[in-house]
Amino acid sequence: MISKELLSEVLDREITVIANQGGTSIFNYRTSESPNHINSINIYELAHKCKEWAFKNDYEIETTYSGDVRISKNSTSMIVNSQLGLEDMTEPEAIFKACEWILEQRNG
């Protein structure tokens, strides 16, 4: 769903363990600062934070009512559904996958 690397970037802390509560909208993770404490974030809040992170990295992620996910950078825009395999994903899952792609582009 979302990698430790991306979650660390988005939350600006070192994530050691991630676990999504199966079928719920709560996402649990642990950090290196407090390895025995379980932190939680609403999956929709996390998706919003991911879109903000993308914007800070000069990308914009837009989701449409038709289910398209569009990534824009420097006035260049592309719909990435088929390239990233976003069909049959929830909106948060598609945002996470788009941000993983941005992280790969940024890291080369």
PDB file of C-alpha atoms in Angstrom:
ATOM      1  CA  MET A   1       0.000   0.000   0.000  1.00  0.00           C
ATOM      2  CA  ILE A   2       2.561   2.624   1.101  1.00  0.00           C
ATOM      3  CA  SER A   3       6.272   2.103   1.682  1.00  0.00           C
ATOM      4  CA  LYS A   4       8.165   2.969   4.850  1.00  0.00           C
ATOM      5  CA  GLU A   5      10.301   5.312   2.736  1.00  0.00           C
ATOM      6  CA  LEU A   6       7.338   7.320   1.472  1.00  0.00           C
ATOM      7  CA  LEU A   7       5.625   7.367   4.864  1.00  0.00           C
ATOM      8  CA  SER A   8       8.866   8.608   6.435  1.00  0.00           C
ATOM      9  CA  GLU A   9       9.081  11.378   3.828  1.00  0.00           C
ATOM     10  CA  VAL A  10       5.443  12.419   4.232  1.00  0.00           C
ATOM     11  CA  LEU A  11       5.398  12.388   8.052  1.00  0.00           C
ATOM     12  CA  ASP A  12       8.973  13.682   8.330  1.00  0.00           C
ATOM     13  CA  ARG A  13      10.112  11.012  10.802  1.00  0.00           C
ATOM     14  CA  GLU A  14      11.782   7.627  10.539  1.00  0.00           C
ATOM     15  CA  ILE A  15       9.113   4.933  10.281  1.00  0.00           C
ATOM     16  CA  THR A  16      10.149   1.457  11.396  1.00  0.00           C
ATOM     17  CA  VAL A  17       6.935  -0.567  11.059  1.00  0.00           C
ATOM     18  CA  ILE A  18       3.720   0.086   9.143  1.00  0.00           C
ATOM     19  CA  ALA A  19       0.441  -1.800   9.346  1.00  0.00           C
ATOM     20  CA  ASN A  20      -2.974  -0.962   7.988  1.00  0.00           C
ATOM     21  CA  GLN A  21      -5.916  -2.087  10.100  1.00  0.00           C
ATOM     22  CA  GLY A  22      -7.471  -4.494   7.591  1.00  0.00           C
ATOM     23  CA  GLY A  23     -10.557  -2.974   6.021  1.00  0.00           C
ATOM     24  CA  THR A  24     -10.660   0.127   8.222  1.00  0.00           C
ATOM     25  CA  SER A  25      -9.703   3.698   7.566  1.00  0.00           C
ATOM     26  CA  ILE A  26      -7.033   3.810  10.283  1.00  0.00           C
ATOM     27  CA  PHE A  27      -3.365   3.379   9.390  1.00  0.00           C
ATOM     28  CA  ASN A  28      -0.944   2.334  12.170  1.00  0.00           C
ATOM     29  CA  TYR A  29       2.816   2.815  12.273  1.00  0.00           C
ATOM     30  CA  ARG A  30       5.770   2.913  14.652  1.00  0.00           C
ATOM     31  CA  THR A  31       8.683   5.328  14.643  1.00  0.00           C
ATOM     32  CA  SER A  32      12.313   4.965  15.633  1.00  0.00           C
ATOM     33  CA  GLU A  33      11.807   7.664  18.293  1.00  0.00           C
ATOM     34  CA  SER A  34       9.175   5.590  20.126  1.00  0.00           C
ATOM     35  CA  PRO A  35       9.394   1.972  18.914  1.00  0.00           C
ATOM     36  CA  ASN A  36       6.976   0.642  21.546  1.00  0.00           C
ATOM     37  CA  HIS A  37       4.234   3.159  20.792  1.00  0.00           C
ATOM     38  CA  ILE A  38       1.696   2.622  18.006  1.00  0.00           C
ATOM     39  CA  ASN A  39       0.807   5.836  16.161  1.00  0.00           C
ATOM     40  CA  SER A  40      -2.382   6.093  14.113  1.00  0.00           C
ATOM     41  CA  ILE A  41      -3.554   8.309  11.289  1.00  0.00           C
ATOM     42  CA  ASN A  42      -6.772   8.334   9.321  1.00  0.00           C
ATOM     43  CA  ILE A  43      -6.080   6.982   5.834  1.00  0.00           C
ATOM     44  CA  TYR A  44      -7.820   9.963   4.196  1.00  0.00           C
ATOM     45  CA  GLU A  45      -5.752  12.411   6.245  1.00  0.00           C
ATOM     46  CA  LEU A  46      -2.648  10.485   5.177  1.00  0.00           C
ATOM     47  CA  ALA A  47      -3.714  10.699   1.516  1.00  0.00           C
ATOM     48  CA  HIS A  48      -4.098  14.474   1.919  1.00  0.00           C
ATOM     49  CA  LYS A  49      -0.643  14.723   3.522  1.00  0.00           C
ATOM     50  CA  CYS A  50       0.742  12.735   0.574  1.00  0.00           C
ATOM     51  CA  LYS A  51      -0.762  15.228  -1.876  1.00  0.00           C
ATOM     52  CA  GLU A  52       0.808  18.067   0.144  1.00  0.00           C
ATOM     53  CA  TRP A  53       4.168  16.249   0.088  1.00  0.00           C
ATOM     54  CA  ALA A  54       3.899  15.873  -3.700  1.00  0.00           C
ATOM     55  CA  PHE A  55       3.170  19.603  -4.019  1.00  0.00           C
ATOM     56  CA  LYS A  56       6.272  20.438  -1.932  1.00  0.00           C
ATOM     57  CA  ASN A  57       8.234  18.326  -4.433  1.00  0.00           C
ATOM     58  CA  ASP A  58       6.893  20.355  -7.418  1.00  0.00           C
ATOM     59  CA  TYR A  59       4.185  17.846  -8.398  1.00  0.00           C
ATOM     60  CA  GLU A  60       0.426  18.124  -8.188  1.00  0.00           C
ATOM     61  CA  ILE A  61      -1.857  15.116  -7.851  1.00  0.00           C
ATOM     62  CA  GLU A  62      -5.464  15.513  -8.889  1.00  0.00           C
ATOM     63  CA  THR A  63      -8.159  12.880  -8.601  1.00  0.00           C
ATOM     64  CA  THR A  64     -11.356  13.240 -10.614  1.00  0.00           C
ATOM     65  CA  TYR A  65     -14.924  12.041 -10.212  1.00  0.00           C
ATOM     66  CA  SER A  66     -14.399   9.701 -13.156  1.00  0.00           C
ATOM     67  CA  GLY A  67     -11.619   7.913 -11.257  1.00  0.00           C
ATOM     68  CA  ASP A  68      -8.711   9.399 -13.178  1.00  0.00           C
ATOM     69  CA  VAL A  69      -5.515  10.336 -11.367  1.00  0.00           C
ATOM     70  CA  ARG A  70      -3.562  13.171 -12.954  1.00  0.00           C
ATOM     71  CA  ILE A  71       0.028  14.096 -12.032  1.00  0.00           C
ATOM     72  CA  SER A  72       1.263  17.518 -13.096  1.00  0.00           C
ATOM     73  CA  LYS A  73       4.704  19.095 -13.019  1.00  0.00           C
ATOM     74  CA  ASN A  74       5.829  22.348 -14.636  1.00  0.00           C
ATOM     75  CA  SER A  75       2.594  22.713 -16.637  1.00  0.00           C
ATOM     76  CA  THR A  76       2.978  19.169 -18.009  1.00  0.00           C
ATOM     77  CA  SER A  77       0.103  16.930 -17.031  1.00  0.00           C
ATOM     78  CA  MET A  78      -0.549  13.229 -17.536  1.00  0.00           C
ATOM     79  CA  ILE A  79      -3.255  10.795 -16.517  1.00  0.00           C
ATOM     80  CA  VAL A  80      -1.421   7.897 -14.899  1.00  0.00           C
ATOM     81  CA  ASN A  81      -4.133   5.272 -14.310  1.00  0.00           C
ATOM     82  CA  SER A  82      -2.906   2.703 -16.819  1.00  0.00           C
ATOM     83  CA  GLN A  83       0.824   3.441 -16.408  1.00  0.00           C
ATOM     84  CA  LEU A  84       0.674   2.867 -12.645  1.00  0.00           C
ATOM     85  CA  GLY A  85      -2.035   0.191 -12.592  1.00  0.00           C
ATOM     86  CA  LEU A  86      -4.502   2.295 -10.622  1.00  0.00           C
ATOM     87  CA  GLU A  87      -7.625   0.560 -11.890  1.00  0.00           C
ATOM     88  CA  ASP A  88      -9.847  -0.850  -9.107  1.00  0.00           C
ATOM     89  CA  MET A  89      -8.008   1.078  -6.374  1.00  0.00           C
ATOM     90  CA  THR A  90      -9.549   3.342  -3.789  1.00  0.00           C
ATOM     91  CA  GLU A  91      -8.704   7.041  -4.037  1.00  0.00           C
ATOM     92  CA  PRO A  92      -6.197   6.890  -1.132  1.00  0.00           C
ATOM     93  CA  GLU A  93      -4.493   3.809  -2.616  1.00  0.00           C
ATOM     94  CA  ALA A  94      -4.167   5.562  -5.983  1.00  0.00           C
ATOM     95  CA  ILE A  95      -2.696   8.667  -4.299  1.00  0.00           C
ATOM     96  CA  PHE A  96      -0.171   6.525  -2.397  1.00  0.00           C
ATOM     97  CA  LYS A  97       0.856   4.745  -5.599  1.00  0.00           C
ATOM     98  CA  ALA A  98       1.202   8.063  -7.471  1.00  0.00           C
ATOM     99  CA  CYS A  99       3.397   9.395  -4.645  1.00  0.00           C
ATOM    100  CA  GLU A 100       5.530   6.241  -4.762  1.00  0.00           C
ATOM    101  CA  TRP A 101       6.065   7.001  -8.472  1.00  0.00           C
ATOM    102  CA  ILE A 102       7.038  10.604  -7.623  1.00  0.00           C
ATOM    103  CA  LEU A 103       9.491   9.335  -4.987  1.00  0.00           C
ATOM    104  CA  GLU A 104      11.088   7.045  -7.590  1.00  0.00           C
ATOM    105  CA  GLN A 105      11.349   9.926 -10.089  1.00  0.00           C
ATOM    106  CA  ARG A 106      12.890  12.177  -7.476  1.00  0.00           C
ATOM    107  CA  ASN A 107      15.403   9.557  -6.316  1.00  0.00           C
ATOM    108  CA  GLY A 108      16.293   8.666  -9.889  1.00  0.00           C
TER     109      GLY A 108
END
